[in-house]
Structures are given as C-alpha cells and as structure tokens.
Amino acid sequence: MKYYSTNNQAPIADLQKAVVKGLAEDRGLYMPERINKLPKEFFENIEKMSFQEIAYTVANAFFGEDVDPDALHDIVYDTLQFDCPVVNVKDNIYTLELFHGPTLAFKDVGARFMARLLQYFINQTPNRQQVNVLVATSGDTGSAVANGFLGVEGIHVYVLYPKGKVSPIQECQFTTLGKNITAIEVDGVFDDCQALVKSAFMDEELNNHMKLTSANSINVARFLPQAFYYFNAYARLKEKLKSSQLVMCVPSGNFGNICAALFGHEMGLPIKRFIAANNANDIFYKYLQTGKYEPKPSKQTLANAMDVGAPSNFARIYDLYDKSHERITSLISGATYSDEQIKQTMRECYQATGYILDPHGACGYQALVDGLQPGEIGVFCETAHPAKFKEKVDEILGIDTQIPERLAAFMRGEKQSVAMSKDFADFKAYLLKQ
Ligand SMILES: *Cc1c(COP(=O)(O)O)cnc(C)c1O
C-alpha cells in the first residue's frame, strides 16, 4: 500500500516510511491511497467472531500487503489482550468501553500496535539500529506510549512531562516502568516539553548521533488500529440492530479516534451517522456550522485530553471527503459542552443509571441524549476509566471511585525520572551522552 500526504507536496511513501517518519516532508499527514472494502460475508458473520479475530481481518485490509501475515497476526493478538465491551447505559444509549487496556485509556491500542509494527520494521533493516522515540505529554499520551513500548526490543522511549503539572495517577504510569522507558521531568509547562522534542528532531548533530522518531497520534500505525473498536461495537450489537440505525458518538480532541471510525465506515461498516462530541474547544463544531476551519489556542477544561485548539486529524477527514463541507456535514454532526454541563451530565447520569462517566465520556453521553432520533441506537465511547480522573470524578459525584488493581499497581511503583531544565542545550547534552 502506498501513502500520500494530505498536503500533496511530498513523495509517496510506503508503510515503513510512513510509520518511521510519522509526518510527511511537507508537514502533511499520511493517507493510504486506497481503503479496501471488507466483503459481505465478513459482516454477515461478524457477531460470531472475537474482538481479536475481527481486528485481524481489519488490520489485514490495511497492512496485509506490507506485513508478513504471521507477524501481523502476532502484533494484533499481542496488542489486544483485553476486551472492549458494549454496555447499555439507558434506553437506546450504549457505551463502548475503550478503557480495559494497560493504562485504562483507548490510546493503549494504537500505542502498542505502533510499537510492535515499528519493531517489525527495525528488524527488517540490515543493521537493526536502535530507534529512540521522543514523546512530550500532558498526561495520557505519555502513559499509553510508555506502556505500549515497554520491553519492546530495539526501541528506547523518552517521555518528557511538565514538573508538577501531571496528576499523580498519570505520572506513576510512566515514571515507574524502568527498562527501555526514561521519564524526563521538565521544569516548565507542556509547551516547553513539546518545544524540546521539536528542537531535537531538527538538530543535525543529535540526529547524526542517534536515530530519533516520534510516537505522535498522527502516525498511521497509531490511529488506524483504533478502527478495530468500531467493528467490535457493531459485532456486539448486531443482533439488536435493524438496518442503518447505529449512531456512533466519539468524544474528540485531535480527532484520531473518530477518524479511525470513519475509515471503518469507508470499509463498509454499517454506521448511519457520527457525532463528534467536544468540550469547550469547539473548532470542529464551528467548522460544521460555518464551513470555516479556524484553529485557536486551546482552552483548559475538565476533559483535558480533548483540550485541542488545532485538531491535527482534521486534515485527514477533510481529505477523506474531498474537502466537501456538504459530504462531511451529511455524515457527521457535532456537539460542544462547557465544564458546567459536563459536571451536570456526570451527576444526572450517575443518579439516573448508576453509571460513572469520566469527563470525556460525559461529552459523548450528553451528545446522544441531546441528538439521538427516534428509532436510532446510539453508542458513545468511554475513552478513559473514571479512576484515571479520580480527584475530579470524586469531587463532582461525591463518591470514592474505586481504583482498579492495574492502576493501583503503578501507584505502588517507585518513581524514577531525570530532572531537566527547559533549555534545549541541557536536553541535547543529555541525549548526546546516551
Ligand atoms: C486522547 C483522548 C481523547 C481524544 O481522542 P482524539 O483521538 O485525540 O480525538 C478523548 N478522551 C481521552 C480520555 C483521551 O485520552
């Protein structure tokens, strides 16, 4: 499969290059030149298949031309060692729980899949040079990437995070791992971490010294595997569905997750329409209303993993539908919620159903409450386990959220991190010694 850039000014790439480079030379996002439709028989039998079997079929359609079948099978089964159940919350509203992975957030799947695919490609190269992944995080991405890459031979990960700006629960998920994961605690804010990473990629001396790459969410190997989730949702609900009733609602920030769902739809997945649920960062919502895409600085909200002012995967959605506002709005609608509304939704849902929403999932749930039409069945993604946001959830609901054992185990680990100033010269000197 060949990959082109959404900016159309970069050479066509193969999968290996798209995965190793992440971003095209013209700063565009890589898109597969074709999206293979899955056969009718697959959809006829999908409800009898396991999550892993479904995922392998989907992965094969994207990556089968470029990855050896046994290796791809191994990568899929290694990535999906947990389930993603569909749970009824009330009436026609269901949730697709994407938080049963190692760090209890949906990014686990993309992170692990990418780690294993990158390893596969490193092993194909003659000298098997070690690859170093640099990732800046404000919380969730760092934990998913660190755990996804943990113990993967041939790759070392440096997670840069802002000192004192990450919740203790998040911090322990990437500072206690050891092995091939190094946490770097930067005396600064998230933007300083991101600036250090960007400077490192541009520094010639550093790039001659070591092979650097990113594990950014725009990477095709990180966003595409998220399509697995949506096929599984359909499979688990199929017996309850009449034709074309299914509405998929995705709490969105950078729009990678919903973009994967849209790719699934292009492969033939019978979803009637989509809702992109936003917090107060309403750039996509405004685009749907006006046809104008106007990035803005992000606003801090309760659903902080969706605090994105310039959603990077917008370029992919725009390209997928030939830049047609009409095509996009006929398939996708939007919703936007303030922190006050998020809190209210969490309380109302908890009181009415007993289901504990996290602040991100709350946007998705409310968008279905507000937007579902008679006869439709709505599924919203719960993108993170509520315990990941325990301080907030407990305060809003007046409860003591139980911490799953997997999370508790991280919290018992010993924090190890390297203190770093926000000065690039210091970071560079550190990397040159590695
Ligand atoms: C990353 C994240 C999102 C947003 O997903 P995108 O793919 O960036 O749209 C939503 N919720 C949680 C908990 C996340 O970590």
PDB file of N, CA, C and O in Angstrom, residues 293-361:
ATOM      1  N   TYR A 293     -12.713  26.450   8.922  1.00  0.00           N
ATOM      2  CA  TYR A 293     -11.875  25.783   9.920  1.00  0.00           C
ATOM      3  C   TYR A 293     -10.892  26.808  10.474  1.00  0.00           C
ATOM      4  O   TYR A 293      -9.989  27.257   9.767  1.00  0.00           O
ATOM      5  N   GLU A 294     -11.101  27.198  11.727  1.00  0.00           N
ATOM      6  CA  GLU A 294     -10.275  28.253  12.314  1.00  0.00           C
ATOM      7  C   GLU A 294      -9.669  27.817  13.642  1.00  0.00           C
ATOM      8  O   GLU A 294     -10.297  27.964  14.698  1.00  0.00           O
ATOM      9  N   PRO A 295      -8.441  27.246  13.577  1.00  0.00           N
ATOM     10  CA  PRO A 295      -7.770  26.819  14.809  1.00  0.00           C
ATOM     11  C   PRO A 295      -7.592  27.980  15.784  1.00  0.00           C
ATOM     12  O   PRO A 295      -7.437  29.129  15.351  1.00  0.00           O
ATOM     13  N   LYS A 296      -7.631  27.668  17.051  1.00  0.00           N
ATOM     14  CA  LYS A 296      -7.491  28.677  18.107  1.00  0.00           C
ATOM     15  C   LYS A 296      -6.590  28.103  19.192  1.00  0.00           C
ATOM     16  O   LYS A 296      -6.437  26.888  19.259  1.00  0.00           O
ATOM     17  N   PRO A 297      -6.043  28.939  20.068  1.00  0.00           N
ATOM     18  CA  PRO A 297      -5.326  28.363  21.219  1.00  0.00           C
ATOM     19  C   PRO A 297      -6.298  27.517  22.040  1.00  0.00           C
ATOM     20  O   PRO A 297      -7.484  27.848  22.120  1.00  0.00           O
ATOM     21  N   SER A 298      -5.804  26.414  22.624  1.00  0.00           N
ATOM     22  CA  SER A 298      -6.723  25.539  23.357  1.00  0.00           C
ATOM     23  C   SER A 298      -7.115  26.145  24.695  1.00  0.00           C
ATOM     24  O   SER A 298      -6.383  26.938  25.279  1.00  0.00           O
ATOM     25  N   LYS A 299      -8.308  25.767  25.155  1.00  0.00           N
ATOM     26  CA  LYS A 299      -8.789  26.177  26.480  1.00  0.00           C
ATOM     27  C   LYS A 299      -8.674  24.993  27.415  1.00  0.00           C
ATOM     28  O   LYS A 299      -8.969  23.866  27.025  1.00  0.00           O
ATOM     29  N   GLN A 300      -8.309  25.254  28.665  1.00  0.00           N
ATOM     30  CA  GLN A 300      -8.241  24.178  29.661  1.00  0.00           C
ATOM     31  C   GLN A 300      -9.638  23.804  30.129  1.00  0.00           C
ATOM     32  O   GLN A 300     -10.427  24.683  30.474  1.00  0.00           O
ATOM     33  N   THR A 301      -9.938  22.523  30.135  1.00  0.00           N
ATOM     34  CA  THR A 301     -11.255  22.066  30.591  1.00  0.00           C
ATOM     35  C   THR A 301     -11.104  20.850  31.500  1.00  0.00           C
ATOM     36  O   THR A 301     -10.007  20.311  31.664  1.00  0.00           O
ATOM     37  N   LEU A 302     -12.225  20.389  32.025  1.00  0.00           N
ATOM     38  CA  LEU A 302     -12.261  19.174  32.843  1.00  0.00           C
ATOM     39  C   LEU A 302     -11.866  17.938  32.043  1.00  0.00           C
ATOM     40  O   LEU A 302     -11.298  16.998  32.584  1.00  0.00           O
ATOM     41  N   ALA A 303     -12.223  17.950  30.761  1.00  0.00           N
ATOM     42  CA  ALA A 303     -11.894  16.814  29.881  1.00  0.00           C
ATOM     43  C   ALA A 303     -10.602  17.169  29.158  1.00  0.00           C
ATOM     44  O   ALA A 303     -10.584  17.448  27.960  1.00  0.00           O
ATOM     45  N   ASN A 304      -9.488  17.147  29.900  1.00  0.00           N
ATOM     46  CA  ASN A 304      -8.275  17.791  29.394  1.00  0.00           C
ATOM     47  C   ASN A 304      -7.575  17.057  28.250  1.00  0.00           C
ATOM     48  O   ASN A 304      -6.794  17.653  27.527  1.00  0.00           O
ATOM     49  N   ALA A 305      -7.883  15.769  28.061  1.00  0.00           N
ATOM     50  CA  ALA A 305      -7.265  15.078  26.921  1.00  0.00           C
ATOM     51  C   ALA A 305      -7.910  15.510  25.605  1.00  0.00           C
ATOM     52  O   ALA A 305      -7.475  15.108  24.534  1.00  0.00           O
ATOM     53  N   MET A 306      -8.953  16.327  25.703  1.00  0.00           N
ATOM     54  CA  MET A 306      -9.608  16.861  24.497  1.00  0.00           C
ATOM     55  C   MET A 306      -9.388  18.362  24.373  1.00  0.00           C
ATOM     56  O   MET A 306     -10.070  19.023  23.603  1.00  0.00           O
ATOM     57  N   ASP A 307      -8.418  18.900  25.129  1.00  0.00           N
ATOM     58  CA  ASP A 307      -8.141  20.338  25.042  1.00  0.00           C
ATOM     59  C   ASP A 307      -7.225  20.599  23.853  1.00  0.00           C
ATOM     60  O   ASP A 307      -6.010  20.755  24.000  1.00  0.00           O
ATOM     61  N   VAL A 308      -7.806  20.633  22.688  1.00  0.00           N
ATOM     62  CA  VAL A 308      -7.031  20.777  21.457  1.00  0.00           C
ATOM     63  C   VAL A 308      -7.633  21.925  20.647  1.00  0.00           C
ATOM     64  O   VAL A 308      -8.837  21.923  20.380  1.00  0.00           O
ATOM     65  N   GLY A 309      -6.780  22.880  20.284  1.00  0.00           N
ATOM     66  CA  GLY A 309      -7.266  24.044  19.546  1.00  0.00           C
ATOM     67  C   GLY A 309      -7.042  23.941  18.049  1.00  0.00           C
ATOM     68  O   GLY A 309      -7.556  24.752  17.280  1.00  0.00           O
ATOM     69  N   ALA A 310      -6.243  22.940  17.643  1.00  0.00           N
ATOM     70  CA  ALA A 310      -5.978  22.746  16.213  1.00  0.00           C
ATOM     71  C   ALA A 310      -5.951  21.243  15.955  1.00  0.00           C
ATOM     72  O   ALA A 310      -4.887  20.634  15.870  1.00  0.00           O
ATOM     73  N   PRO A 311      -7.111  20.607  15.874  1.00  0.00           N
ATOM     74  CA  PRO A 311      -7.166  19.137  15.784  1.00  0.00           C
ATOM     75  C   PRO A 311      -6.412  18.606  14.577  1.00  0.00           C
ATOM     76  O   PRO A 311      -6.801  18.852  13.432  1.00  0.00           O
ATOM     77  N   SER A 312      -5.319  17.871  14.827  1.00  0.00           N
ATOM     78  CA  SER A 312      -4.425  17.525  13.716  1.00  0.00           C
ATOM     79  C   SER A 312      -5.082  16.610  12.685  1.00  0.00           C
ATOM     80  O   SER A 312      -4.811  16.736  11.498  1.00  0.00           O
ATOM     81  N   ASN A 313      -5.967  15.724  13.115  1.00  0.00           N
ATOM     82  CA  ASN A 313      -6.558  14.810  12.131  1.00  0.00           C
ATOM     83  C   ASN A 313      -7.691  15.420  11.303  1.00  0.00           C
ATOM     84  O   ASN A 313      -8.268  14.750  10.450  1.00  0.00           O
ATOM     85  N   PHE A 314      -7.974  16.685  11.532  1.00  0.00           N
ATOM     86  CA  PHE A 314      -8.950  17.361  10.669  1.00  0.00           C
ATOM     87  C   PHE A 314      -8.501  17.236   9.210  1.00  0.00           C
ATOM     88  O   PHE A 314      -9.319  17.009   8.315  1.00  0.00           O
ATOM     89  N   ALA A 315      -7.199  17.354   8.985  1.00  0.00           N
ATOM     90  CA  ALA A 315      -6.671  17.275   7.614  1.00  0.00           C
ATOM     91  C   ALA A 315      -7.046  15.950   6.952  1.00  0.00           C
ATOM     92  O   ALA A 315      -7.310  15.887   5.752  1.00  0.00           O
ATOM     93  N   ARG A 316      -7.061  14.872   7.753  1.00  0.00           N
ATOM     94  CA  ARG A 316      -7.418  13.562   7.191  1.00  0.00           C
ATOM     95  C   ARG A 316      -8.901  13.488   6.846  1.00  0.00           C
ATOM     96  O   ARG A 316      -9.281  12.969   5.807  1.00  0.00           O
ATOM     97  N   ILE A 317      -9.733  14.006   7.731  1.00  0.00           N
ATOM     98  CA  ILE A 317     -11.179  13.957   7.496  1.00  0.00           C
ATOM     99  C   ILE A 317     -11.514  14.795   6.254  1.00  0.00           C
ATOM    100  O   ILE A 317     -12.281  14.385   5.388  1.00  0.00           O
ATOM    101  N   TYR A 318     -10.885  15.953   6.184  1.00  0.00           N
ATOM    102  CA  TYR A 318     -11.103  16.868   5.064  1.00  0.00           C
ATOM    103  C   TYR A 318     -10.726  16.190   3.741  1.00  0.00           C
ATOM    104  O   TYR A 318     -11.444  16.264   2.751  1.00  0.00           O
ATOM    105  N   ASP A 319      -9.598  15.495   3.760  1.00  0.00           N
ATOM    106  CA  ASP A 319      -9.113  14.807   2.572  1.00  0.00           C
ATOM    107  C   ASP A 319     -10.011  13.615   2.213  1.00  0.00           C
ATOM    108  O   ASP A 319     -10.326  13.390   1.041  1.00  0.00           O
ATOM    109  N   LEU A 320     -10.441  12.894   3.235  1.00  0.00           N
ATOM    110  CA  LEU A 320     -11.252  11.686   3.026  1.00  0.00           C
ATOM    111  C   LEU A 320     -12.539  12.016   2.277  1.00  0.00           C
ATOM    112  O   LEU A 320     -13.022  11.228   1.461  1.00  0.00           O
ATOM    113  N   TYR A 321     -13.105  13.183   2.543  1.00  0.00           N
ATOM    114  CA  TYR A 321     -14.366  13.578   1.898  1.00  0.00           C
ATOM    115  C   TYR A 321     -14.162  14.683   0.863  1.00  0.00           C
ATOM    116  O   TYR A 321     -15.028  15.532   0.659  1.00  0.00           O
ATOM    117  N   ASP A 322     -12.989  14.653   0.224  1.00  0.00           N
ATOM    118  CA  ASP A 322     -12.691  15.587  -0.880  1.00  0.00           C
ATOM    119  C   ASP A 322     -12.957  17.049  -0.523  1.00  0.00           C
ATOM    120  O   ASP A 322     -13.476  17.815  -1.343  1.00  0.00           O
ATOM    121  N   LYS A 323     -12.658  17.418   0.701  1.00  0.00           N
ATOM    122  CA  LYS A 323     -12.807  18.800   1.167  1.00  0.00           C
ATOM    123  C   LYS A 323     -14.236  19.315   1.058  1.00  0.00           C
ATOM    124  O   LYS A 323     -14.481  20.517   1.027  1.00  0.00           O
ATOM    125  N   SER A 324     -15.199  18.410   0.982  1.00  0.00           N
ATOM    126  CA  SER A 324     -16.595  18.829   0.801  1.00  0.00           C
ATOM    127  C   SER A 324     -17.300  18.996   2.149  1.00  0.00           C
ATOM    128  O   SER A 324     -17.539  18.020   2.864  1.00  0.00           O
ATOM    129  N   HIS A 325     -17.626  20.227   2.474  1.00  0.00           N
ATOM    130  CA  HIS A 325     -18.355  20.523   3.709  1.00  0.00           C
ATOM    131  C   HIS A 325     -19.699  19.790   3.703  1.00  0.00           C
ATOM    132  O   HIS A 325     -20.149  19.266   4.720  1.00  0.00           O
ATOM    133  N   GLU A 326     -20.316  19.716   2.531  1.00  0.00           N
ATOM    134  CA  GLU A 326     -21.609  19.053   2.417  1.00  0.00           C
ATOM    135  C   GLU A 326     -21.506  17.558   2.750  1.00  0.00           C
ATOM    136  O   GLU A 326     -22.318  17.018   3.494  1.00  0.00           O
ATOM    137  N   ARG A 327     -20.472  16.914   2.201  1.00  0.00           N
ATOM    138  CA  ARG A 327     -20.307  15.487   2.494  1.00  0.00           C
ATOM    139  C   ARG A 327     -20.016  15.268   3.976  1.00  0.00           C
ATOM    140  O   ARG A 327     -20.503  14.315   4.584  1.00  0.00           O
ATOM    141  N   ILE A 328     -19.200  16.141   4.516  1.00  0.00           N
ATOM    142  CA  ILE A 328     -18.830  15.975   5.928  1.00  0.00           C
ATOM    143  C   ILE A 328     -20.053  16.181   6.827  1.00  0.00           C
ATOM    144  O   ILE A 328     -20.337  15.361   7.700  1.00  0.00           O
ATOM    145  N   THR A 329     -20.814  17.239   6.569  1.00  0.00           N
ATOM    146  CA  THR A 329     -21.962  17.507   7.462  1.00  0.00           C
ATOM    147  C   THR A 329     -23.104  16.512   7.245  1.00  0.00           C
ATOM    148  O   THR A 329     -23.944  16.350   8.124  1.00  0.00           O
ATOM    149  N   SER A 330     -23.133  15.846   6.084  1.00  0.00           N
ATOM    150  CA  SER A 330     -24.207  14.867   5.907  1.00  0.00           C
ATOM    151  C   SER A 330     -23.929  13.590   6.703  1.00  0.00           C
ATOM    152  O   SER A 330     -24.830  12.805   6.973  1.00  0.00           O
ATOM    153  N   LEU A 331     -22.691  13.391   7.098  1.00  0.00           N
ATOM    154  CA  LEU A 331     -22.342  12.179   7.849  1.00  0.00           C
ATOM    155  C   LEU A 331     -22.048  12.456   9.331  1.00  0.00           C
ATOM    156  O   LEU A 331     -22.296  11.623  10.198  1.00  0.00           O
ATOM    157  N   ILE A 332     -21.466  13.639   9.599  1.00  0.00           N
ATOM    158  CA  ILE A 332     -21.002  13.926  10.961  1.00  0.00           C
ATOM    159  C   ILE A 332     -21.694  15.172  11.491  1.00  0.00           C
ATOM    160  O   ILE A 332     -21.748  16.192  10.797  1.00  0.00           O
ATOM    161  N   SER A 333     -22.209  15.083  12.718  1.00  0.00           N
ATOM    162  CA  SER A 333     -22.679  16.293  13.378  1.00  0.00           C
ATOM    163  C   SER A 333     -21.817  16.519  14.618  1.00  0.00           C
ATOM    164  O   SER A 333     -20.988  15.679  14.967  1.00  0.00           O
ATOM    165  N   GLY A 334     -22.011  17.649  15.275  1.00  0.00           N
ATOM    166  CA  GLY A 334     -21.131  17.996  16.383  1.00  0.00           C
ATOM    167  C   GLY A 334     -21.901  18.336  17.645  1.00  0.00           C
ATOM    168  O   GLY A 334     -23.132  18.428  17.647  1.00  0.00           O
ATOM    169  N   ALA A 335     -21.152  18.475  18.722  1.00  0.00           N
ATOM    170  CA  ALA A 335     -21.724  18.924  19.992  1.00  0.00           C
ATOM    171  C   ALA A 335     -20.575  19.528  20.779  1.00  0.00           C
ATOM    172  O   ALA A 335     -19.420  19.139  20.589  1.00  0.00           O
ATOM    173  N   THR A 336     -20.887  20.495  21.639  1.00  0.00           N
ATOM    174  CA  THR A 336     -19.839  21.113  22.459  1.00  0.00           C
ATOM    175  C   THR A 336     -20.400  21.394  23.849  1.00  0.00           C
ATOM    176  O   THR A 336     -21.557  21.822  23.965  1.00  0.00           O
ATOM    177  N   TYR A 337     -19.613  21.088  24.877  1.00  0.00           N
ATOM    178  CA  TYR A 337     -20.092  21.217  26.255  1.00  0.00           C
ATOM    179  C   TYR A 337     -19.088  21.940  27.143  1.00  0.00           C
ATOM    180  O   TYR A 337     -17.887  21.685  27.081  1.00  0.00           O
ATOM    181  N   SER A 338     -19.623  22.833  27.983  1.00  0.00           N
ATOM    182  CA  SER A 338     -18.803  23.561  28.953  1.00  0.00           C
ATOM    183  C   SER A 338     -18.509  22.643  30.141  1.00  0.00           C
ATOM    184  O   SER A 338     -19.158  21.602  30.315  1.00  0.00           O
ATOM    185  N   ASP A 339     -17.586  23.044  30.986  1.00  0.00           N
ATOM    186  CA  ASP A 339     -17.291  22.275  32.198  1.00  0.00           C
ATOM    187  C   ASP A 339     -18.535  22.122  33.072  1.00  0.00           C
ATOM    188  O   ASP A 339     -18.761  21.057  33.656  1.00  0.00           O
ATOM    189  N   GLU A 340     -19.328  23.191  33.168  1.00  0.00           N
ATOM    190  CA  GLU A 340     -20.553  23.125  33.981  1.00  0.00           C
ATOM    191  C   GLU A 340     -21.488  22.042  33.454  1.00  0.00           C
ATOM    192  O   GLU A 340     -22.066  21.266  34.215  1.00  0.00           O
ATOM    193  N   GLN A 341     -21.634  21.998  32.132  1.00  0.00           N
ATOM    194  CA  GLN A 341     -22.507  20.982  31.526  1.00  0.00           C
ATOM    195  C   GLN A 341     -21.944  19.580  31.727  1.00  0.00           C
ATOM    196  O   GLN A 341     -22.696  18.628  31.969  1.00  0.00           O
ATOM    197  N   ILE A 342     -20.625  19.448  31.637  1.00  0.00           N
ATOM    198  CA  ILE A 342     -20.000  18.134  31.854  1.00  0.00           C
ATOM    199  C   ILE A 342     -20.305  17.633  33.265  1.00  0.00           C
ATOM    200  O   ILE A 342     -20.700  16.480  33.470  1.00  0.00           O
ATOM    201  N   LYS A 343     -20.151  18.528  34.244  1.00  0.00           N
ATOM    202  CA  LYS A 343     -20.417  18.146  35.644  1.00  0.00           C
ATOM    203  C   LYS A 343     -21.872  17.721  35.817  1.00  0.00           C
ATOM    204  O   LYS A 343     -22.170  16.703  36.447  1.00  0.00           O
ATOM    205  N   GLN A 344     -22.763  18.527  35.248  1.00  0.00           N
ATOM    206  CA  GLN A 344     -24.190  18.241  35.349  1.00  0.00           C
ATOM    207  C   GLN A 344     -24.528  16.885  34.725  1.00  0.00           C
ATOM    208  O   GLN A 344     -25.269  16.088  35.296  1.00  0.00           O
ATOM    209  N   THR A 345     -23.956  16.634  33.561  1.00  0.00           N
ATOM    210  CA  THR A 345     -24.184  15.356  32.878  1.00  0.00           C
ATOM    211  C   THR A 345     -23.712  14.191  33.739  1.00  0.00           C
ATOM    212  O   THR A 345     -24.406  13.183  33.888  1.00  0.00           O
ATOM    213  N   MET A 346     -22.509  14.333  34.313  1.00  0.00           N
ATOM    214  CA  MET A 346     -21.971  13.243  35.141  1.00  0.00           C
ATOM    215  C   MET A 346     -22.909  12.961  36.317  1.00  0.00           C
ATOM    216  O   MET A 346     -23.177  11.803  36.639  1.00  0.00           O
ATOM    217  N   ARG A 347     -23.423  14.038  36.932  1.00  0.00           N
ATOM    218  CA  ARG A 347     -24.328  13.847  38.079  1.00  0.00           C
ATOM    219  C   ARG A 347     -25.638  13.224  37.627  1.00  0.00           C
ATOM    220  O   ARG A 347     -26.123  12.266  38.247  1.00  0.00           O
ATOM    221  N   GLU A 348     -26.214  13.739  36.548  1.00  0.00           N
ATOM    222  CA  GLU A 348     -27.513  13.220  36.089  1.00  0.00           C
ATOM    223  C   GLU A 348     -27.421  11.754  35.694  1.00  0.00           C
ATOM    224  O   GLU A 348     -28.278  10.950  36.045  1.00  0.00           O
ATOM    225  N   CYS A 349     -26.361  11.420  34.970  1.00  0.00           N
ATOM    226  CA  CYS A 349     -26.209  10.036  34.520  1.00  0.00           C
ATOM    227  C   CYS A 349     -26.011   9.113  35.721  1.00  0.00           C
ATOM    228  O   CYS A 349     -26.613   8.042  35.799  1.00  0.00           O
ATOM    229  N   TYR A 350     -25.200   9.545  36.670  1.00  0.00           N
ATOM    230  CA  TYR A 350     -24.933   8.708  37.846  1.00  0.00           C
ATOM    231  C   TYR A 350     -26.208   8.483  38.652  1.00  0.00           C
ATOM    232  O   TYR A 350     -26.516   7.361  39.062  1.00  0.00           O
ATOM    233  N   GLN A 351     -26.975   9.566  38.833  1.00  0.00           N
ATOM    234  CA  GLN A 351     -28.213   9.436  39.614  1.00  0.00           C
ATOM    235  C   GLN A 351     -29.244   8.564  38.900  1.00  0.00           C
ATOM    236  O   GLN A 351     -29.912   7.749  39.522  1.00  0.00           O
ATOM    237  N   ALA A 352     -29.351   8.740  37.590  1.00  0.00           N
ATOM    238  CA  ALA A 352     -30.396   8.016  36.854  1.00  0.00           C
ATOM    239  C   ALA A 352     -30.025   6.563  36.578  1.00  0.00           C
ATOM    240  O   ALA A 352     -30.899   5.692  36.531  1.00  0.00           O
ATOM    241  N   THR A 353     -28.737   6.276  36.403  1.00  0.00           N
ATOM    242  CA  THR A 353     -28.367   4.943  35.921  1.00  0.00           C
ATOM    243  C   THR A 353     -27.328   4.233  36.789  1.00  0.00           C
ATOM    244  O   THR A 353     -27.113   3.034  36.624  1.00  0.00           O
ATOM    245  N   GLY A 354     -26.629   4.979  37.649  1.00  0.00           N
ATOM    246  CA  GLY A 354     -25.544   4.394  38.431  1.00  0.00           C
ATOM    247  C   GLY A 354     -24.239   4.283  37.656  1.00  0.00           C
ATOM    248  O   GLY A 354     -23.217   3.866  38.203  1.00  0.00           O
ATOM    249  N   TYR A 355     -24.245   4.658  36.366  1.00  0.00           N
ATOM    250  CA  TYR A 355     -23.020   4.555  35.562  1.00  0.00           C
ATOM    251  C   TYR A 355     -22.118   5.761  35.828  1.00  0.00           C
ATOM    252  O   TYR A 355     -22.574   6.903  35.783  1.00  0.00           O
ATOM    253  N   ILE A 356     -20.848   5.490  36.100  1.00  0.00           N
ATOM    254  CA  ILE A 356     -19.894   6.577  36.373  1.00  0.00           C
ATOM    255  C   ILE A 356     -19.191   6.960  35.079  1.00  0.00           C
ATOM    256  O   ILE A 356     -18.409   6.180  34.527  1.00  0.00           O
ATOM    257  N   LEU A 357     -19.502   8.156  34.610  1.00  0.00           N
ATOM    258  CA  LEU A 357     -18.847   8.671  33.398  1.00  0.00           C
ATOM    259  C   LEU A 357     -17.572   9.394  33.794  1.00  0.00           C
ATOM    260  O   LEU A 357     -17.515  10.022  34.848  1.00  0.00           O
ATOM    261  N   ASP A 358     -16.563   9.352  32.958  1.00  0.00           N
ATOM    262  CA  ASP A 358     -15.427  10.245  33.168  1.00  0.00           C
ATOM    263  C   ASP A 358     -15.752  11.526  32.381  1.00  0.00           C
ATOM    264  O   ASP A 358     -16.700  11.541  31.597  1.00  0.00           O
ATOM    265  N   PRO A 359     -15.023  12.612  32.601  1.00  0.00           N
ATOM    266  CA  PRO A 359     -15.413  13.872  31.943  1.00  0.00           C
ATOM    267  C   PRO A 359     -15.402  13.818  30.414  1.00  0.00           C
ATOM    268  O   PRO A 359     -16.144  14.565  29.776  1.00  0.00           O
ATOM    269  N   HIS A 360     -14.575  12.952  29.822  1.00  0.00           N
ATOM    270  CA  HIS A 360     -14.539  12.849  28.354  1.00  0.00           C
ATOM    271  C   HIS A 360     -15.770  12.097  27.845  1.00  0.00           C
ATOM    272  O   HIS A 360     -16.474  12.555  26.951  1.00  0.00           O
ATOM    273  N   GLY A 361     -16.013  10.944  28.453  1.00  0.00           N
ATOM    274  CA  GLY A 361     -17.183  10.147  28.089  1.00  0.00           C
ATOM    275  C   GLY A 361     -18.476  10.930  28.301  1.00  0.00           C
ATOM    276  O   GLY A 361     -19.456  10.747  27.559  1.00  0.00           O
TER     277      GLY A 361
END
